[in-house]
Amino acid sequence: MPRLLRLRAAALTATAVLLSAVLGGCGDDGAKDEDLTQQQLSWKACPAPDEAQGGGTAPSPLPKGGEWQCATMKAPLDWNDPKGDTIDLELIRARTSGSESERIGSLIFNFGGPGSSGVAGLPSFGEDFETLRTRYDLVSFDPRGVGRSAPVLCENDQQLDAYFQQDATPDDAAERTDLVDNTKDFNDACEENAGKVLPHVRTTDAARDLDLMRQVLGDSKLHYFGFSYGTELGGVYAHLFPKRVGRAVFDAVVDPTRNPEQSSLGQAEGFQLALDNFAEDCVSKTEKCPIGDSAQDVKNRIAALLNNLDSKPIPGVFPRELTQSAATSGILQALYSQDLWETLTEGLKQAYDGDGSILMLLSDSMNGRSKNGEYDNSVAAYTAVSCADAKPRYDTAYVQRKLPEFRAASPLFGDSMAWGMIGCTDWAVAGAADHPDVSAPGSAPILVVGNTGDPATPYEGARKMADALGKGVGVELTYRGQGHGAYDSKNKCVQGAVNGYLLDGKVPPAGTVCT
């Protein structure tokens, strides 16, 4: 099943005081009366990421010298009981390359999801942020429920292989029953393996963790760079603590006014636009497009491939086959970034010849599966945060009524986006609101960067976020480009505006456009 960005946030009242002795991923350190804002972090060399973080090797030395450092910060399990049981949150940092006199403080990153490990993610982008490191310590973290921070764990690797191979776009009653049953099995496994954590992974909890982190790191203001879901987290922080916002940038911006259904429909439109742009790009090149004679032909052939895979999967990565669901996930993953368009073209060429290996590897990347068959916990964490945040619950009858609207938004992706809405239907924790409150009167300016070709967080969301933050707070900047996000496009105009604000406090004029 495609794992997409149904990004919503809300508050959830805690239901109980939990005993650490029976709480997986949480512990009683004997310090219930400790003021956690006064804790001292013990920074050490970072270990290799564990399975929940995605595996791999320990981070390489920094581009201009120095080593990544990791530490553990304690936070309340239940922010309604701040003197109660604690959880461990994993942090990573790169000390500033500049002088202490020029150092502004820490710049905290969140890379989205929800469910992305910042501890594993920040080093992979380290070189992109070297300019920002001249005046900041670069810091990221595994939010609660993610990676090494009290991770939400659901099904095992073998079960997840089957889960992501299932038919995510049922055509009849039997297939609908299978989809509902498999979704319930996944959700039941989450409750069984992580039930004590599930009421406490909402975005408001993570925002309060951010403010604790700010204090522990010794900063009077929170300097923040959020991507995708990280923009929602940043918006919720600004709403809760407007006077504590320092210099903040939101990139690949979530529309905070949409409920889950509206968000899914917007993504259907966004990924369809990205597919249209991909097809046009392929046929516009001087050499012949290898996957179609016209943009419409490219899309028709992809639709035919997916239709055939529904009943006749082809070899993928042995021993798994490329199903319709896996192929759809692989295509969606490639549409996140223009850098992957050539890979998508090659994957489609091979699939037309009966080899689904490239599309399967793209699908694995979408779902957090490593080459050794182990999954990170990003899907589990994504589901837990999304379902705790979002109040609406959708059943199969509702989805069936909405299918025509979703298909009109995207003939190729509409069905999968619509059926994805049942993911929270049997969730153990009630959601709390349709959408987050990000109003932040009195906050410092927040630079909101929208990309006109963004498939996952459509461009219109940037304006909605800027407006919702409030007059004088949200400052919108437009990038006319492709892919999910703008800063990592290497566009000099975008990076100049962002760096100018974060490093020198220069707010670009509202409505600035970068091409």
XYZ file of C-alpha atoms in Angstrom:
515
model
C 0.000 0.000 0.000
C 1.381 3.426 -0.807
C 2.590 5.278 2.249
C 1.700 8.890 1.634
C 1.414 12.072 3.621
C -1.968 12.299 5.348
C -0.491 14.966 7.553
C -2.790 16.203 10.286
C -2.204 17.248 13.886
C -4.252 17.783 16.999
C -4.240 17.489 20.763
C -5.232 14.251 22.483
C -6.048 13.998 26.182
C -3.997 11.350 27.962
C -6.070 8.448 29.237
C -3.944 7.055 32.041
C -0.798 7.302 34.127
C 1.360 4.460 32.782
C 3.749 2.272 34.737
C 7.202 2.140 33.216
C 7.670 -1.458 34.234
C 5.207 -2.541 31.570
C 5.958 0.122 28.977
C 7.976 -1.008 25.965
C 10.497 1.644 24.906
C 10.017 3.697 28.084
C 11.817 3.595 31.361
C 11.744 4.830 34.948
C 15.098 6.481 35.620
C 14.246 7.185 39.241
C 14.095 10.913 38.468
C 10.389 11.676 38.521
C 10.960 14.895 40.459
C 13.853 16.012 38.281
C 13.514 19.238 36.309
C 14.090 17.829 32.836
C 14.993 21.268 31.499
C 18.169 21.080 33.582
C 19.382 17.721 32.305
C 22.881 17.561 30.854
C 23.294 15.721 27.568
C 26.213 13.337 27.169
C 27.366 13.706 23.557
C 29.275 10.738 22.131
C 30.284 9.316 18.762
C 27.181 8.124 16.896
C 26.577 4.386 16.492
C 25.329 2.846 13.267
C 21.575 3.311 12.777
C 19.539 0.401 14.102
C 16.841 -1.445 12.183
C 14.066 0.945 13.244
C 16.139 3.862 11.913
C 16.812 2.086 8.609
C 20.135 0.391 9.329
C 23.420 1.165 7.635
C 26.765 2.409 8.888
C 27.757 5.080 11.397
C 27.767 8.576 9.876
C 30.917 9.617 8.031
C 33.043 12.561 9.214
C 31.674 15.999 8.425
C 32.638 17.544 5.068
C 34.869 20.200 6.646
C 36.147 18.117 9.521
C 34.675 17.052 12.820
C 32.448 14.156 13.822
C 28.731 13.699 14.272
C 27.734 13.393 17.910
C 24.700 11.669 19.422
C 22.980 11.957 22.798
C 19.820 10.882 24.601
C 17.360 13.383 26.071
C 14.678 12.400 28.559
C 11.145 13.687 28.023
C 7.855 13.004 29.803
C 5.887 10.123 28.341
C 2.707 12.067 29.100
C 3.002 15.837 28.891
C -0.155 16.052 31.045
C 1.896 14.337 33.773
C 5.341 15.915 33.321
C 6.683 14.466 36.594
C 5.665 10.952 35.616
C 7.363 8.300 33.526
C 9.896 9.326 30.921
C 10.948 8.224 27.449
C 14.320 8.588 25.759
C 14.599 10.778 22.661
C 17.651 10.316 20.448
C 19.462 13.420 19.161
C 22.287 14.059 16.710
C 24.352 17.173 16.151
C 27.211 18.657 14.155
C 28.967 21.475 15.986
C 29.299 24.758 14.156
C 32.289 25.188 11.860
C 32.430 28.913 12.653
C 33.722 30.832 15.624
C 31.872 30.890 18.922
C 31.401 34.635 18.585
C 29.450 34.142 15.341
C 27.420 31.181 16.594
C 23.663 31.882 16.752
C 22.665 28.675 18.514
C 21.250 25.304 17.455
C 19.241 24.858 14.253
C 16.850 21.931 14.721
C 15.685 19.959 11.676
C 12.673 17.739 11.114
C 12.584 15.911 7.772
C 8.937 14.932 7.714
C 6.941 11.745 7.518
C 5.710 11.685 10.171
C 8.078 8.824 10.852
C 11.413 9.935 9.406
C 14.467 9.417 11.598
C 16.317 12.690 11.963
C 19.280 10.901 13.540
C 19.723 8.819 10.392
C 18.550 11.571 8.042
C 20.606 14.629 8.959
C 24.004 13.096 8.086
C 22.711 12.092 4.651
C 21.983 15.772 3.954
C 24.973 17.115 5.855
C 26.770 18.618 2.893
C 23.623 20.510 1.843
C 23.632 22.421 5.119
C 27.330 23.261 5.431
C 26.643 26.957 4.835
C 24.171 26.944 7.736
C 26.739 25.204 9.935
C 28.939 28.298 9.785
C 26.695 29.894 12.421
C 24.667 27.017 13.905
C 25.090 23.672 15.540
C 23.010 21.456 13.238
C 20.689 19.275 15.338
C 18.061 16.678 14.523
C 16.251 13.960 16.420
C 14.059 10.905 16.243
C 10.624 12.188 17.282
C 8.760 10.108 19.836
C 7.568 6.857 18.260
C 10.317 6.982 15.617
C 13.652 5.191 15.268
C 15.363 4.944 18.658
C 12.861 7.205 20.449
C 10.331 4.826 22.059
C 9.609 3.370 18.603
C 6.168 2.205 17.571
C 6.553 -1.356 16.305
C 3.779 -3.282 14.568
C 4.203 -6.232 12.188
C 7.450 -8.096 11.554
C 9.427 -8.030 8.305
C 7.726 -11.063 6.771
C 4.283 -9.720 7.599
C 5.182 -6.340 6.130
C 6.333 -7.961 2.894
C 2.844 -9.403 2.534
C 1.177 -6.175 3.696
C 2.789 -4.099 0.977
C 2.087 -6.697 -1.719
C -1.666 -6.808 -1.063
C -4.166 -5.374 -3.505
C -4.639 -1.788 -2.308
C -7.319 -0.978 -4.901
C -10.016 -3.631 -4.460
C -12.321 -4.377 -7.369
C -14.956 -6.526 -5.660
C -16.401 -7.419 -2.273
C -13.868 -10.185 -1.597
C -10.912 -7.896 -2.281
C -12.451 -5.165 -0.139
C -12.815 -7.623 2.729
C -9.183 -8.684 2.370
C -7.987 -5.087 2.410
C -10.027 -4.228 5.503
C -8.901 -7.405 7.301
C -5.227 -6.841 6.474
C -5.410 -3.232 7.609
C -7.047 -4.292 10.867
C -4.378 -6.967 11.409
C -1.676 -4.316 11.019
C -3.422 -1.931 13.399
C -4.032 -4.700 15.943
C -0.327 -5.573 15.834
C 0.513 -1.936 16.582
C -1.770 -1.980 19.613
C -0.319 -5.277 20.835
C 3.321 -4.259 20.423
C 3.206 -0.539 21.186
C -0.171 0.169 22.787
C 1.217 2.038 25.799
C 2.992 4.552 23.568
C 0.211 5.144 21.046
C -1.759 7.816 22.990
C 1.409 9.910 23.340
C 2.806 10.319 19.824
C 0.620 13.165 18.638
C 2.180 16.230 17.020
C 1.461 18.401 20.051
C 3.595 15.997 22.120
C 6.452 16.329 19.639
C 6.100 20.124 19.705
C 6.483 20.121 23.481
C 9.523 17.872 23.073
C 10.957 20.530 20.747
C 10.572 23.179 23.409
C 12.236 20.976 26.005
C 15.043 20.343 23.506
C 15.438 24.081 22.979
C 15.927 24.607 26.693
C 18.271 21.666 27.174
C 20.409 22.885 24.261
C 20.647 26.282 25.950
C 18.747 28.426 23.434
C 16.366 31.222 24.363
C 14.553 30.826 21.028
C 13.864 27.833 18.779
C 15.641 28.103 15.430
C 14.010 25.526 13.169
C 14.031 24.099 9.640
C 11.074 21.827 8.889
C 10.339 19.860 5.732
C 6.988 18.334 4.716
C 5.300 17.071 7.917
C 8.031 19.019 9.700
C 6.213 22.186 8.592
C 3.109 21.022 10.423
C 5.169 20.229 13.507
C 6.736 23.675 13.279
C 3.337 25.313 12.870
C 1.963 23.535 15.925
C 5.049 24.604 17.897
C 4.543 28.217 16.817
C 0.903 28.037 17.930
C 1.819 26.656 21.358
C 4.914 28.814 21.924
C 4.742 31.859 19.616
C 7.068 34.001 21.740
C 9.762 31.306 21.647
C 10.067 31.115 17.864
C 13.420 32.332 16.587
C 14.342 32.025 12.916
C 12.219 29.343 11.274
C 11.803 28.027 7.731
C 9.075 25.709 6.429
C 9.770 23.890 3.113
C 7.388 21.520 1.242
C 4.515 22.952 3.215
C 1.514 21.046 4.566
C -1.864 22.721 4.150
C -3.039 23.043 7.773
C -6.647 23.757 6.788
C -7.376 20.387 5.178
C -8.835 17.297 6.826
C -7.434 13.846 5.905
C -9.854 13.344 3.012
C -9.050 16.744 1.528
C -5.338 16.120 2.018
C -5.546 12.766 0.221
C -7.508 14.308 -2.630
C -4.938 17.092 -2.893
C -2.167 14.522 -3.110
C -4.008 12.679 -5.865
C -4.045 15.929 -7.826
C -0.420 16.671 -6.895
C 0.977 13.325 -7.985
C -1.090 13.440 -11.176
C 0.482 16.819 -11.929
C 3.935 15.369 -11.271
C 3.157 12.449 -13.585
C 1.976 14.877 -16.281
C 5.211 16.841 -15.904
C 7.296 13.649 -16.013
C 5.589 12.517 -19.224
C 5.967 15.930 -20.860
C 9.633 16.054 -19.890
C 10.320 12.646 -21.397
C 8.810 13.435 -24.801
C 10.270 16.963 -24.931
C 13.878 15.786 -24.964
C 15.847 15.686 -28.190
C 16.218 11.919 -28.068
C 13.171 9.710 -28.492
C 11.255 9.043 -25.284
C 11.661 5.286 -24.701
C 8.347 4.847 -22.881
C 5.892 6.607 -25.183
C 5.483 8.667 -28.338
C 3.523 11.452 -26.618
C 2.815 12.515 -23.068
C -0.609 10.890 -23.233
C 0.917 7.728 -24.664
C 3.354 7.587 -21.735
C 0.463 7.787 -19.253
C -1.661 5.301 -21.202
C 1.138 2.746 -21.181
C 1.678 3.185 -17.439
C -2.047 2.712 -16.844
C -2.020 -0.435 -18.987
C 0.965 -1.792 -17.051
C -0.748 -1.274 -13.711
C -3.961 -2.802 -15.005
C -2.100 -5.921 -16.182
C -0.188 -6.243 -12.917
C -3.490 -6.372 -11.028
C -3.992 -9.943 -12.250
C -0.551 -10.904 -13.570
C 2.411 -9.763 -11.430
C 5.887 -9.954 -12.964
C 9.236 -10.872 -11.376
C 10.446 -8.135 -9.042
C 13.283 -8.658 -6.568
C 13.515 -12.409 -5.990
C 11.541 -14.061 -4.537
C 8.966 -11.252 -4.536
C 6.858 -10.308 -7.525
C 5.984 -6.809 -8.687
C 2.275 -6.406 -7.988
C 0.052 -3.526 -8.994
C 0.366 -2.071 -5.489
C 4.151 -2.327 -5.443
C 4.447 -0.776 -8.903
C 2.187 2.100 -7.898
C 4.318 2.737 -4.804
C 7.470 2.648 -6.917
C 6.107 5.189 -9.389
C 4.964 7.476 -6.581
C 8.370 7.280 -4.927
C 10.087 8.370 -8.146
C 7.718 11.311 -8.554
C 8.889 12.803 -5.260
C 12.066 14.046 -6.930
C 12.975 15.065 -10.468
C 16.351 13.416 -9.823
C 14.541 10.058 -9.978
C 12.777 10.620 -13.298
C 15.501 8.878 -15.320
C 15.364 5.954 -12.896
C 11.592 5.798 -13.336
C 11.968 5.805 -17.119
C 14.418 2.904 -16.944
C 12.192 1.057 -14.459
C 9.177 1.370 -16.741
C 11.196 0.209 -19.758
C 12.252 -2.893 -17.861
C 8.757 -3.542 -16.547
C 7.350 -3.459 -20.082
C 9.881 -6.203 -20.861
C 8.809 -8.269 -17.842
C 11.446 -7.163 -15.314
C 10.029 -5.349 -12.299
C 13.224 -5.045 -10.254
C 13.750 -1.270 -10.480
C 10.126 -0.444 -9.668
C 10.296 -2.927 -6.799
C 13.400 -1.228 -5.376
C 11.656 2.144 -5.627
C 8.670 0.650 -3.815
C 10.975 -0.699 -1.105
C 12.406 2.776 -0.647
C 8.889 4.180 -0.235
C 8.050 1.577 2.402
C 11.307 1.676 4.364
C 12.636 -1.760 3.344
C 16.407 -2.257 3.214
C 18.209 -4.600 0.832
C 18.538 -7.221 3.563
C 14.758 -7.389 3.938
C 14.492 -5.416 7.173
C 11.988 -2.576 7.515
C 12.503 0.609 9.478
C 9.607 1.710 11.660
C 8.625 4.699 9.515
C 5.350 3.146 8.332
C 4.350 2.176 11.861
C 5.263 5.611 13.219
C 3.553 7.376 10.336
C 0.341 5.485 11.014
C 0.512 6.033 14.774
C 1.046 9.794 14.542
C -1.475 10.301 11.736
C -4.196 8.310 13.465
C -3.646 9.938 16.871
C -3.741 13.373 15.262
C -6.684 13.015 12.872
C -10.258 12.719 14.110
C -12.090 11.463 10.983
C -12.504 7.730 10.388
C -13.598 6.473 6.954
C -15.228 3.136 6.146
C -15.393 1.244 2.848
C -18.845 2.537 1.967
C -17.646 6.113 2.313
C -14.571 5.445 0.176
C -16.696 3.848 -2.538
C -18.887 6.953 -2.685
C -15.791 9.121 -3.039
C -14.036 7.072 -5.716
C -15.419 9.065 -8.687
C -14.079 12.305 -7.196
C -10.648 10.786 -6.585
C -10.524 9.247 -10.061
C -11.354 12.627 -11.569
C -8.416 14.093 -9.630
C -6.076 11.330 -10.829
C -7.028 8.505 -13.176
C -3.833 6.700 -12.201
C -3.538 7.298 -8.450
C -7.088 8.180 -7.398
C -8.106 4.688 -6.309
C -5.036 4.065 -4.160
C -5.284 7.493 -2.524
C -8.956 6.967 -1.731
C -8.541 3.490 -0.281
C -5.612 4.697 1.809
C -8.140 6.642 3.881
C -9.260 3.471 5.717
C -5.867 3.171 7.434
C -7.098 4.651 10.733
C -10.567 3.094 10.788
C -9.734 0.417 13.379
C -7.023 2.358 15.213
C -6.867 1.858 18.986
C -6.538 5.562 19.853
C -9.177 8.120 18.963
C -8.044 11.036 16.838
C -8.725 14.512 18.122
C -9.263 17.089 15.360
C -9.830 17.576 11.658
C -6.690 19.644 11.236
C -4.032 21.395 13.318
C -4.196 24.879 14.768
C -1.116 26.802 13.635
C -2.216 30.362 14.374
C 0.753 32.074 15.988
C 0.101 35.736 16.796
C 3.196 37.368 18.221
C 5.623 34.918 16.624
C 8.745 36.043 14.783
C 8.456 35.809 10.972
C 8.407 32.283 9.553
C 9.599 31.804 5.969
C 7.168 29.503 4.118
C 8.563 28.026 0.884
C 6.164 26.471 -1.657
C 7.125 24.547 -4.802
C 4.685 24.782 -7.727
C 5.478 21.211 -8.843
C 5.395 19.537 -5.427
C 3.336 16.303 -5.616
C 3.115 15.393 -1.934
C 2.451 18.796 -0.387
C 0.791 20.732 -3.213
C 1.845 24.336 -3.732
C -1.433 25.847 -2.555
C -0.658 24.644 0.965
C 2.114 27.213 1.342
C -0.321 30.102 0.996
C -2.770 28.410 3.373
C -0.003 27.913 5.948
C 1.221 31.508 5.644
C -2.316 32.817 6.071
C -3.049 30.490 9.009
C 0.133 31.485 10.854
C -1.193 35.023 10.793
C -0.464 38.475 9.464
C 3.162 39.424 9.873
C 4.161 35.853 10.749
C 3.911 33.715 7.601
C 6.104 35.038 4.763
C 5.521 33.130 1.525
C 8.224 32.410 -1.053
C 7.438 30.553 -4.303
C 9.781 28.228 -6.183
C 8.697 27.360 -9.724
C 10.183 23.895 -9.885
C 9.599 20.166 -9.559
C 9.833 17.680 -6.710
C 9.008 17.539 -3.036
C 10.595 20.614 -1.487
C 12.681 23.518 -2.750
C 15.862 23.980 -0.713
C 17.409 20.703 -1.845
C 16.806 21.651 -5.500
C 20.045 23.669 -5.225
C 18.206 26.659 -6.689
C 20.410 29.647 -5.835
C 17.489 32.019 -5.357
C 15.770 29.701 -2.855
C 18.936 28.877 -0.970
C 19.981 32.513 -0.928
C 16.675 33.586 0.598
C 16.640 30.788 3.174
C 20.298 31.217 4.123
C 19.880 34.979 4.272
C 17.114 34.665 6.819
C 18.611 31.898 8.948
C 22.145 33.330 8.966
C 21.571 37.080 8.875
C 17.929 37.570 9.836
C 17.031 39.085 6.452
C 13.379 38.323 5.724
C 12.741 38.259 1.941
C 9.790 40.283 0.661
C 6.509 38.367 0.916
C 5.575 36.973 -2.493
C 9.166 36.504 -3.698
C 9.290 34.121 -6.677
C 12.324 31.967 -7.556
C 12.636 30.251 -10.950
